[in-house]
mmCIF file of C-alpha atoms in Angstrom:
data_model
loop_
_atom_site.group_PDB
_atom_site.id
_atom_site.type_symbol
_atom_site.label_atom_id
_atom_site.label_comp_id
_atom_site.label_asym_id
_atom_site.label_seq_id
_atom_site.Cartn_x
_atom_site.Cartn_y
_atom_site.Cartn_z
ATOM 1 C CA MET A 1 21.500 -7.798 3.118
ATOM 2 C CA ALA A 2 18.327 -6.127 1.190
ATOM 3 C CA ALA A 3 15.724 -3.627 2.094
ATOM 4 C CA LEU A 4 12.091 -4.987 1.850
ATOM 5 C CA PHE A 5 9.716 -3.215 -0.585
ATOM 6 C CA ASP A 6 7.009 -1.179 1.249
ATOM 7 C CA PRO A 7 3.908 -0.425 -1.597
ATOM 8 C CA LEU A 8 3.040 2.697 0.823
ATOM 9 C CA VAL A 9 6.180 4.283 0.278
ATOM 10 C CA LYS A 10 6.238 3.910 -3.213
ATOM 11 C CA LEU A 11 2.591 5.222 -3.588
ATOM 12 C CA THR A 12 3.833 8.467 -1.541
ATOM 13 C CA SER A 13 6.796 8.865 -3.906
ATOM 14 C CA LEU A 14 4.386 8.641 -6.522
ATOM 15 C CA GLY A 15 1.932 11.211 -5.361
ATOM 16 C CA ALA A 16 -0.675 8.867 -4.260
ATOM 17 C CA TYR A 17 -2.175 8.482 -1.167
ATOM 18 C CA VAL A 18 -4.166 5.225 0.323
ATOM 19 C CA ARG A 19 -7.921 5.283 1.801
ATOM 20 C CA ILE A 20 -9.454 2.375 2.546
ATOM 21 C CA VAL A 21 -13.442 1.981 1.973
ATOM 22 C CA ILE A 22 -15.971 -0.454 2.607
ATOM 23 C CA ASP A 23 -18.051 -1.657 0.131
ATOM 24 C CA ALA A 24 -21.457 -2.651 0.144
ATOM 25 C CA ASN A 25 -21.055 -6.343 0.484
ATOM 26 C CA GLY A 26 -18.758 -5.283 3.478
ATOM 27 C CA SER A 27 -15.252 -5.984 2.084
ATOM 28 C CA LYS A 28 -12.466 -3.392 2.341
ATOM 29 C CA LYS A 29 -11.025 -2.103 -0.960
ATOM 30 C CA ILE A 30 -8.111 0.716 -1.773
ATOM 31 C CA GLN A 31 -9.017 4.048 -2.995
ATOM 32 C CA LEU A 32 -6.234 6.007 -3.972
ATOM 33 C CA THR A 33 -6.117 10.122 -3.613
ATOM 34 C CA TYR A 34 -3.541 12.322 -5.389
ATOM 35 C CA GLU A 35 -2.195 14.998 -3.554
ATOM 36 C CA ARG A 36 -1.514 17.220 -7.041
ATOM 37 C CA TYR A 37 -1.856 16.999 -10.683
ATOM 38 C CA CYS A 38 0.063 13.458 -11.624
ATOM 39 C CA ARG A 39 0.899 12.706 -15.083
ATOM 40 C CA ALA A 40 -1.316 9.839 -16.616
ATOM 41 C CA ASP A 41 2.059 7.300 -16.284
ATOM 42 C CA GLU A 42 2.337 7.812 -12.961
ATOM 43 C CA VAL A 43 -1.586 7.304 -12.405
ATOM 44 C CA LYS A 44 -0.957 4.271 -13.933
ATOM 45 C CA LYS A 45 1.921 3.322 -12.306
ATOM 46 C CA ALA A 46 0.430 3.594 -8.639
ATOM 47 C CA GLN A 47 -2.753 1.855 -9.824
ATOM 48 C CA GLY A 48 -0.585 -0.992 -10.697
ATOM 49 C CA SER A 49 1.197 -1.288 -7.273
ATOM 50 C CA ALA A 50 -2.246 -0.776 -5.443
ATOM 51 C CA SER A 51 -3.590 -3.722 -7.367
ATOM 52 C CA ARG A 52 -0.632 -5.769 -7.175
ATOM 53 C CA PHE A 53 0.230 -5.210 -3.456
ATOM 54 C CA GLU A 54 -3.627 -4.755 -2.693
ATOM 55 C CA ARG A 55 -3.382 -7.744 0.225
ATOM 56 C CA LEU A 56 -0.430 -5.813 1.715
ATOM 57 C CA ILE A 57 -1.409 -2.466 1.487
ATOM 58 C CA LEU A 58 -4.858 -3.579 3.360
ATOM 59 C CA LEU A 59 -2.534 -5.568 6.172
ATOM 60 C CA GLN A 60 -0.400 -2.276 6.699
ATOM 61 C CA CYS A 61 -3.343 -0.382 7.307
ATOM 62 C CA ASP A 62 -5.234 -2.219 9.550
ATOM 63 C CA VAL A 63 -4.752 -0.425 12.720
ATOM 64 C CA PRO A 64 -6.709 1.561 15.139
ATOM 65 C CA PRO A 65 -7.784 4.649 14.951
ATOM 66 C CA GLY A 66 -5.444 7.418 14.747
ATOM 67 C CA TRP A 67 -2.187 5.275 14.235
ATOM 68 C CA ARG A 68 0.191 5.184 11.614
ATOM 69 C CA PRO A 69 0.254 2.152 9.209
ATOM 70 C CA ARG A 70 2.823 -0.486 9.925
ATOM 71 C CA THR A 71 5.513 -0.921 7.867
ATOM 72 C CA VAL A 72 6.794 -4.145 5.805
ATOM 73 C CA GLN A 73 9.541 -4.445 8.169
ATOM 74 C CA GLN A 74 6.712 -4.064 11.519
ATOM 75 C CA ALA A 75 4.635 -6.940 9.868
ATOM 76 C CA THR A 76 7.316 -9.229 9.331
ATOM 77 C CA THR A 77 8.863 -9.004 12.624
ATOM 78 C CA CYS A 78 5.496 -9.405 13.867
ATOM 79 C CA GLY A 79 4.637 -12.548 11.520
ATOM 80 C CA TYR A 80 1.961 -11.476 9.815
ATOM 81 C CA GLY A 81 3.865 -12.123 6.429
ATOM 82 C CA ARG A 82 7.040 -13.421 4.932
ATOM 83 C CA ASN A 83 9.631 -12.794 3.137
ATOM 84 C CA ARG A 84 9.962 -15.514 -0.036
ATOM 85 C CA GLY A 85 13.425 -13.956 -0.966
ATOM 86 C CA GLY A 86 12.533 -12.987 -4.447
ATOM 87 C CA SER A 87 10.771 -10.627 -6.828
ATOM 88 C CA ARG A 88 8.038 -13.134 -7.491
#
């Protein structure tokens, strides 16, 4: 069985951490912070992953303060998402 892709794990491996910010309209947005110096290509990869999986990342981070973000496996088990079985 193939493992589920977790965008938070991918972003962490690129040195990026996710912060959820609320803009003036009240909608939630993703802001990336970096723990160390990152090359331009790593930053571009992280921004691409964050924009592609924005809704999933927001779902994972929608937990009470002080709790760890959900994993994709937890979200799928609870019925928050669905596995389409392919790469697209």
